[in-house]
Coordinates of N, CA and C in Angstrom, one line a residue:
X1228 N -10.9 7.8 -58.6 CA -10.2 6.6 -59.0 C -10.4 5.5 -57.9
X1229 N -10.9 4.4 -58.4 CA -11.0 3.2 -57.5 C -9.9 2.2 -57.7
X1230 N -9.2 1.9 -56.7 CA -8.0 1.0 -56.8 C -8.3 -0.3 -56.1
X1231 N -7.9 -1.4 -56.8 CA -8.0 -2.8 -56.3 C -6.5 -3.2 -56.0
X1232 N -6.3 -3.5 -54.7 CA -5.0 -3.9 -54.3 C -5.1 -5.4 -54.1
X1233 N -4.4 -6.2 -54.9 CA -4.6 -7.7 -54.8 C -3.2 -8.4 -54.7
X1234 N -3.2 -9.3 -53.7 CA -2.0 -10.1 -53.5 C -2.1 -11.1 -52.3
X1235 N -1.2 -12.0 -52.3 CA -1.2 -13.0 -51.3 C -0.9 -12.3 -49.9
X1236 N -1.3 -12.9 -48.8 CA -0.9 -12.3 -47.6 C 0.6 -12.5 -47.3
X1237 N 1.1 -12.0 -46.2 CA 2.5 -12.1 -45.9 C 3.3 -11.0 -46.6
X1238 N 4.4 -11.3 -47.2 CA 5.3 -10.4 -47.8 C 4.7 -9.6 -49.0
X1239 N 3.9 -10.3 -49.8 CA 3.3 -9.6 -51.0 C 2.3 -8.5 -50.5
X1240 N 1.5 -8.8 -49.5 CA 0.6 -7.9 -48.9 C 1.4 -6.7 -48.2
X1241 N 2.4 -7.0 -47.5 CA 3.2 -6.0 -46.9 C 3.8 -5.1 -48.0
X1242 N 4.2 -5.6 -49.1 CA 4.8 -4.9 -50.2 C 3.7 -3.8 -50.7
X1243 N 2.5 -4.3 -50.8 CA 1.4 -3.4 -51.3 C 1.1 -2.4 -50.2
X1244 N 1.1 -2.8 -49.0 CA 0.8 -1.9 -47.9 C 1.8 -0.7 -47.8
X1245 N 3.0 -1.0 -48.2 CA 4.0 0.0 -48.1 C 3.8 1.1 -49.2
X1246 N 2.9 0.9 -50.1 CA 2.5 2.0 -51.1 C 1.5 2.9 -50.5
X1247 N 1.3 2.9 -49.2 CA 0.2 3.7 -48.5 C 0.2 5.2 -48.9
X1248 N 1.4 5.8 -49.1 CA 1.3 7.2 -49.6 C 0.6 7.4 -50.9
X1249 N 0.6 6.3 -51.7 CA -0.2 6.4 -53.0 C -1.7 6.1 -52.8
X1250 N -2.0 5.1 -52.0 CA -3.4 4.6 -52.0 C -4.2 5.2 -50.9
X1251 N -3.6 5.8 -49.9 CA -4.4 6.2 -48.7 C -5.5 7.2 -48.9
X1252 N -5.4 8.0 -50.0 CA -6.4 9.0 -50.2 C -7.3 8.6 -51.4
X1253 N -7.3 7.4 -51.8 CA -8.1 6.9 -52.9 C -9.1 5.9 -52.4
X1254 N -10.2 5.8 -53.1 CA -11.2 4.7 -52.9 C -10.5 3.4 -53.2
X1255 N -10.5 2.5 -52.3 CA -9.8 1.2 -52.6 C -10.5 0.1 -51.9
X1256 N -10.0 -1.1 -52.3 CA -10.4 -2.4 -51.7 C -9.3 -3.3 -51.9
X1257 N -9.3 -4.4 -51.1 CA -8.2 -5.3 -51.1 C -8.7 -6.7 -51.4
X1258 N -7.9 -7.5 -52.1 CA -8.2 -8.9 -52.3 C -6.9 -9.7 -51.8
X1259 N -7.1 -10.5 -50.8 CA -6.0 -11.3 -50.2 C -6.6 -12.5 -49.5
X1260 N -5.6 -13.3 -48.9 CA -6.0 -14.5 -48.2 C -6.7 -14.0 -46.8
X1261 N -7.7 -14.7 -46.4 CA -8.3 -14.4 -45.2 C -7.5 -15.1 -44.0
X1262 N -6.4 -14.5 -43.7 CA -5.5 -15.0 -42.7 C -5.3 -13.9 -41.6
X1263 N -4.8 -14.3 -40.5 CA -4.7 -13.4 -39.3 C -3.8 -12.2 -39.7
X1264 N -2.7 -12.4 -40.4 CA -1.8 -11.3 -40.7 C -2.5 -10.2 -41.6
X1265 N -3.3 -10.7 -42.6 CA -4.0 -9.8 -43.4 C -5.1 -9.1 -42.7
X1266 N -5.9 -9.8 -41.9 CA -7.0 -9.2 -41.1 C -6.4 -8.1 -40.2
X1267 N -5.3 -8.4 -39.6 CA -4.6 -7.4 -38.6 C -4.1 -6.2 -39.4
X1268 N -3.5 -6.4 -40.5 CA -2.9 -5.3 -41.3 C -4.0 -4.4 -41.9
X1269 N -5.1 -5.1 -42.3 CA -6.2 -4.4 -43.1 C -7.4 -4.1 -42.2
X1270 N -7.2 -4.0 -40.9 CA -8.3 -3.6 -40.0 C -8.9 -2.2 -40.5
X1271 N -10.2 -2.2 -40.7 CA -10.9 -1.0 -41.2 C -10.9 -0.8 -42.7
X1272 N -10.2 -1.7 -43.4 CA -10.2 -1.7 -44.9 C -11.2 -2.6 -45.5
X1273 N -11.7 -2.3 -46.7 CA -12.6 -3.3 -47.3 C -11.8 -4.4 -48.0
X1274 N -12.1 -5.6 -47.6 CA -11.3 -6.7 -48.1 C -12.2 -7.9 -48.6
X1275 N -11.8 -8.4 -49.7 CA -12.4 -9.6 -50.2 C -11.5 -10.8 -50.1
X1276 N -11.9 -11.9 -49.5 CA -11.0 -13.1 -49.4 C -10.9 -13.8 -50.7
X1277 N -9.7 -14.4 -50.9 CA -9.5 -15.3 -52.0 C -9.0 -16.6 -51.5
X1278 N -8.9 -17.6 -52.4 CA -8.5 -18.9 -52.0 C -7.0 -19.2 -52.1
X1279 N -6.5 -20.0 -51.2 CA -5.1 -20.3 -51.1 C -5.1 -21.8 -50.7
X1280 N -3.9 -22.5 -51.0 CA -2.7 -22.0 -51.6 C -2.9 -21.7 -53.1
X1281 N -2.1 -20.9 -53.7 CA -2.3 -20.5 -55.1 C -1.2 -21.1 -56.0
X1282 N 0.0 -21.3 -55.4 CA 1.1 -21.8 -56.2 C 0.9 -23.2 -56.8
X1283 N 0.8 -23.1 -58.1 CA 0.6 -24.4 -58.9 C -0.7 -25.1 -58.5
X1284 N -1.7 -24.4 -58.1 CA -2.9 -25.1 -57.6 C -4.1 -24.6 -58.6
X1285 N -4.3 -25.5 -59.6 CA -5.3 -25.2 -60.6 C -6.7 -25.0 -60.1
X1286 N -7.1 -25.8 -59.1 CA -8.4 -25.7 -58.5 C -8.6 -24.3 -57.9
X1287 N -7.6 -23.8 -57.1 CA -7.8 -22.5 -56.5 C -7.6 -21.4 -57.6
X1288 N -6.9 -21.6 -58.6 CA -6.9 -20.6 -59.7 C -8.3 -20.5 -60.3
X1289 N -8.9 -21.6 -60.5 CA -10.3 -21.5 -61.0 C -11.2 -20.8 -60.1
X1290 N -11.1 -21.1 -58.8 CA -12.0 -20.5 -57.8 C -11.7 -19.0 -57.7
X1291 N -10.4 -18.6 -57.8 CA -10.0 -17.2 -57.7 C -10.4 -16.5 -59.0
X1292 N -10.6 -17.2 -60.1 CA -11.1 -16.6 -61.3 C -12.5 -16.2 -61.1
X1293 N -13.3 -17.0 -60.4 CA -14.7 -16.7 -60.1 C -14.8 -15.6 -59.2
X1294 N -13.9 -15.5 -58.2 CA -13.8 -14.4 -57.2 C -13.5 -13.1 -58.0
X1295 N -12.5 -13.2 -58.9 CA -12.2 -12.0 -59.6 C -13.3 -11.5 -60.5
X1296 N -14.0 -12.4 -61.2 CA -15.2 -12.1 -62.0 C -16.2 -11.3 -61.2
X1297 N -16.6 -11.9 -60.0 CA -17.6 -11.3 -59.2 C -17.1 -9.9 -58.6
X1298 N -15.9 -9.9 -58.1 CA -15.4 -8.6 -57.4 C -15.3 -7.5 -58.5
X1299 N -14.7 -7.8 -59.6 CA -14.4 -6.8 -60.6 C -15.8 -6.3 -61.2
X1300 N -16.7 -7.2 -61.4 CA -18.0 -6.7 -61.9 C -18.7 -5.8 -60.9
X1301 N -18.6 -6.2 -59.6 CA -19.2 -5.4 -58.5 C -18.5 -4.1 -58.3
X1302 N -17.2 -4.1 -58.2 CA -16.5 -2.9 -57.8 C -16.1 -2.0 -58.9
X1303 N -15.9 -2.5 -60.1 CA -15.5 -1.8 -61.3 C -14.2 -0.9 -61.0
X1304 N -13.1 -1.5 -60.6 CA -11.9 -0.7 -60.3 C -11.3 -0.1 -61.6
X1305 N -10.8 1.1 -61.4 CA -10.1 1.8 -62.5 C -8.6 1.3 -62.6
X1306 N -8.1 0.8 -61.5 CA -6.7 0.4 -61.4 C -6.6 -0.8 -60.6
X1307 N -5.8 -1.8 -61.0 CA -5.5 -3.0 -60.2 C -4.0 -3.0 -60.0
X1308 N -3.5 -3.1 -58.8 CA -2.1 -3.2 -58.4 C -1.8 -4.5 -57.7
X1309 N -0.7 -5.1 -58.1 CA -0.4 -6.3 -57.4 C 1.2 -6.5 -57.3
X1310 N 1.6 -7.2 -56.3 CA 3.0 -7.6 -56.3 C 3.1 -9.1 -56.2
X1311 N 2.0 -9.8 -56.6 CA 1.9 -11.2 -56.6 C 1.2 -11.8 -55.4
X1312 N 1.1 -13.0 -55.2 CA 1.5 -14.0 -56.2 C 0.4 -14.3 -57.1
X1313 N 0.1 -15.6 -57.3 CA -0.7 -16.1 -58.4 C -2.2 -15.6 -58.4
X1314 N -2.7 -15.1 -57.2 CA -4.0 -14.5 -57.2 C -4.1 -13.3 -58.2
X1315 N -3.0 -12.7 -58.5 CA -3.0 -11.5 -59.4 C -3.4 -11.9 -60.8
X1316 N -3.1 -13.1 -61.2 CA -3.3 -13.5 -62.6 C -4.8 -13.3 -63.1
X1317 N -5.8 -13.9 -62.4 CA -7.1 -13.7 -62.9 C -7.6 -12.3 -62.7
X1318 N -7.2 -11.6 -61.7 CA -7.6 -10.2 -61.6 C -7.0 -9.3 -62.7
X1319 N -5.8 -9.6 -63.1 CA -5.2 -8.8 -64.2 C -5.9 -9.1 -65.5
X1320 N -6.1 -10.3 -65.9 CA -6.7 -10.7 -67.1 C -8.2 -10.2 -67.2
X1321 N -9.0 -10.5 -66.2 CA -10.4 -10.1 -66.2 C -10.5 -8.6 -66.0
X1322 N -9.6 -8.0 -65.2 CA -9.6 -6.5 -65.1 C -9.4 -5.8 -66.4
X1323 N -8.5 -6.4 -67.2 CA -8.3 -5.8 -68.6 C -9.5 -5.9 -69.4
X1324 N -10.2 -7.0 -69.3 CA -11.5 -7.1 -70.1 C -12.5 -6.1 -69.7
X1325 N -12.5 -5.7 -68.4 CA -13.4 -4.6 -67.9 C -12.8 -3.2 -68.0
X1326 N -11.7 -3.1 -68.6 CA -11.1 -1.7 -68.9 C -10.3 -1.2 -67.8
X1327 N -9.9 -2.0 -66.8 CA -9.0 -1.5 -65.7 C -7.6 -1.4 -66.2
X1328 N -6.8 -0.4 -65.7 CA -5.4 -0.3 -65.9 C -4.7 -1.2 -64.9
X1329 N -3.6 -1.8 -65.2 CA -2.9 -2.7 -64.3 C -1.4 -2.3 -64.0
X1330 N -1.0 -2.4 -62.8 CA 0.4 -2.2 -62.4 C 0.8 -3.4 -61.6
X1331 N 1.9 -4.0 -62.1 CA 2.5 -5.2 -61.4 C 3.9 -4.8 -60.9
X1332 N 4.2 -5.1 -59.7 CA 5.5 -4.9 -59.0 C 6.1 -6.2 -58.8
X1333 N 7.2 -6.5 -59.5 CA 7.9 -7.8 -59.3 C 8.5 -7.8 -57.9
X1334 N 8.5 -8.9 -57.3 CA 9.0 -9.0 -55.9 C 10.4 -8.6 -55.7
X1335 N 10.7 -8.1 -54.6 CA 12.1 -7.6 -54.3 C 13.1 -8.7 -54.3
X1336 N 12.8 -9.9 -53.9 CA 13.8 -10.9 -53.8 C 14.2 -11.6 -55.1
X1337 N 13.6 -11.1 -56.2 CA 14.1 -11.6 -57.5 C 15.0 -10.5 -58.1
X1338 N 16.2 -10.9 -58.3 CA 17.2 -10.0 -58.8 C 17.5 -10.1 -60.2
X1339 N 17.5 -11.4 -60.7 CA 17.8 -11.6 -62.1 C 17.0 -12.7 -62.8
X1340 N 16.0 -13.2 -62.1 CA 15.1 -14.2 -62.7 C 13.6 -13.8 -62.5
X1341 N 12.8 -14.3 -63.3 CA 11.4 -14.0 -63.3 C 10.6 -14.9 -62.3
X1342 N 9.4 -14.5 -61.9 CA 8.5 -15.3 -61.2 C 7.5 -15.8 -62.2
X1343 N 6.8 -16.9 -61.8 CA 5.8 -17.4 -62.7 C 4.7 -16.3 -62.9
X1344 N 4.2 -15.7 -61.8 CA 3.2 -14.7 -61.9 C 3.7 -13.5 -62.8
X1345 N 4.9 -13.1 -62.6 CA 5.5 -12.0 -63.4 C 5.4 -12.4 -64.9
X1346 N 5.8 -13.6 -65.2 CA 5.8 -14.0 -66.6 C 4.4 -14.0 -67.2
X1347 N 3.4 -14.4 -66.4 CA 2.0 -14.5 -66.9 C 1.4 -13.1 -67.1
X1348 N 1.7 -12.1 -66.2 CA 1.1 -10.8 -66.3 C 1.9 -9.8 -67.1
X1349 N 3.1 -10.0 -67.3 CA 4.0 -9.1 -68.1 C 3.4 -8.7 -69.4
X1350 N 2.9 -9.7 -70.2 CA 2.4 -9.3 -71.5 C 1.2 -8.3 -71.5
X1351 N 0.5 -8.3 -70.4 CA -0.8 -7.5 -70.4 C -0.7 -6.3 -69.4
X1352 N 0.3 -6.3 -68.6 CA 0.4 -5.2 -67.6 C 0.6 -3.9 -68.3
X1353 N -0.1 -2.9 -67.8 CA 0.1 -1.5 -68.4 C 1.4 -0.9 -67.9
X1354 N 1.7 -1.2 -66.7 CA 3.0 -0.8 -66.1 C 3.6 -2.0 -65.3
X1355 N 4.8 -2.3 -65.6 CA 5.5 -3.4 -64.9 C 6.7 -2.9 -64.3
X1356 N 6.8 -3.0 -62.9 CA 7.8 -2.4 -62.2 C 8.8 -3.4 -61.6
X1357 N 10.0 -3.2 -61.7 CA 11.1 -4.0 -61.0 C 11.8 -3.1 -60.1
X1358 N 12.6 -3.8 -59.2 CA 13.3 -3.1 -58.1 C 14.8 -3.2 -58.2
X1359 N 15.2 -3.9 -59.3 CA 16.7 -4.1 -59.5 C 17.0 -3.9 -61.0
X1360 N 18.1 -3.2 -61.2 CA 18.5 -2.9 -62.6 C 18.7 -4.2 -63.4
X1361 N 19.2 -5.2 -62.8 CA 19.4 -6.5 -63.5 C 18.1 -7.1 -64.1
X1362 N 16.9 -6.7 -63.5 CA 15.7 -7.3 -63.9 C 15.2 -6.7 -65.3
X1363 N 15.8 -5.6 -65.7 CA 15.5 -5.1 -67.0 C 15.9 -6.0 -68.1
X1364 N 16.9 -6.9 -67.9 CA 17.2 -7.8 -68.9 C 16.2 -9.0 -69.0
X1365 N 15.5 -9.2 -67.9 CA 14.4 -10.2 -67.8 C 13.1 -9.6 -68.4
X1366 N 12.8 -8.4 -68.0 CA 11.6 -7.7 -68.4 C 12.0 -6.4 -69.1
X1367 N 12.3 -6.4 -70.4 CA 12.8 -5.2 -71.1 C 11.9 -4.0 -71.0
X1368 N 10.6 -4.2 -71.0 CA 9.7 -3.0 -71.0 C 9.3 -2.5 -69.6
X1369 N 10.0 -3.1 -68.6 CA 9.7 -2.7 -67.2 C 10.3 -1.4 -66.9
X1370 N 9.9 -0.9 -65.7 CA 10.4 0.4 -65.2 C 11.1 0.0 -63.9
X1371 N 12.3 0.4 -63.7 CA 13.1 0.2 -62.5 C 12.9 1.4 -61.5
X1372 N 12.1 1.2 -60.5 CA 11.9 2.2 -59.5 C 12.8 2.1 -58.3
X1373 N 13.6 1.0 -58.3 CA 14.5 0.8 -57.1 C 13.7 0.2 -56.0
X1374 N 14.3 0.1 -54.9 CA 13.7 -0.6 -53.7 C 12.5 0.1 -53.1
X1375 N 11.4 -0.6 -52.9 CA 10.2 -0.1 -52.3 C 10.4 -0.2 -50.8
X1376 N 11.0 -1.3 -50.3 CA 11.2 -1.5 -48.9 C 12.0 -0.5 -48.2

């Protein structure tokens, strides 16, 4: 199984990195911002840079859609996992076109309201995970796994 881990640097990337018991023995690659924190955390890992800022930035959404198209066609992941933010959107939609399964983990700091990225990927995510019971009223088809941190 080949896994694509995609997310913004900072907290989103840390969130994904904490899933190490799951991904450490799998073929994987990362898509994140080419920033010092990501470079440091992902030393020795295969990483593709994406464009930022992503929040409400249509230009970078289009650029990241091109990145997603190229990376997904090249790598052909079986599974795409993200905890946000907006860079997840083109990877999820294009990944689905290429037959990848998707898992989205809504961020820990949202207890009873959705994120924009969560709203956009919820309809197509194969598995949508929340970390608070209250979030099941926002995302009824989600699975509450509790706190990842």
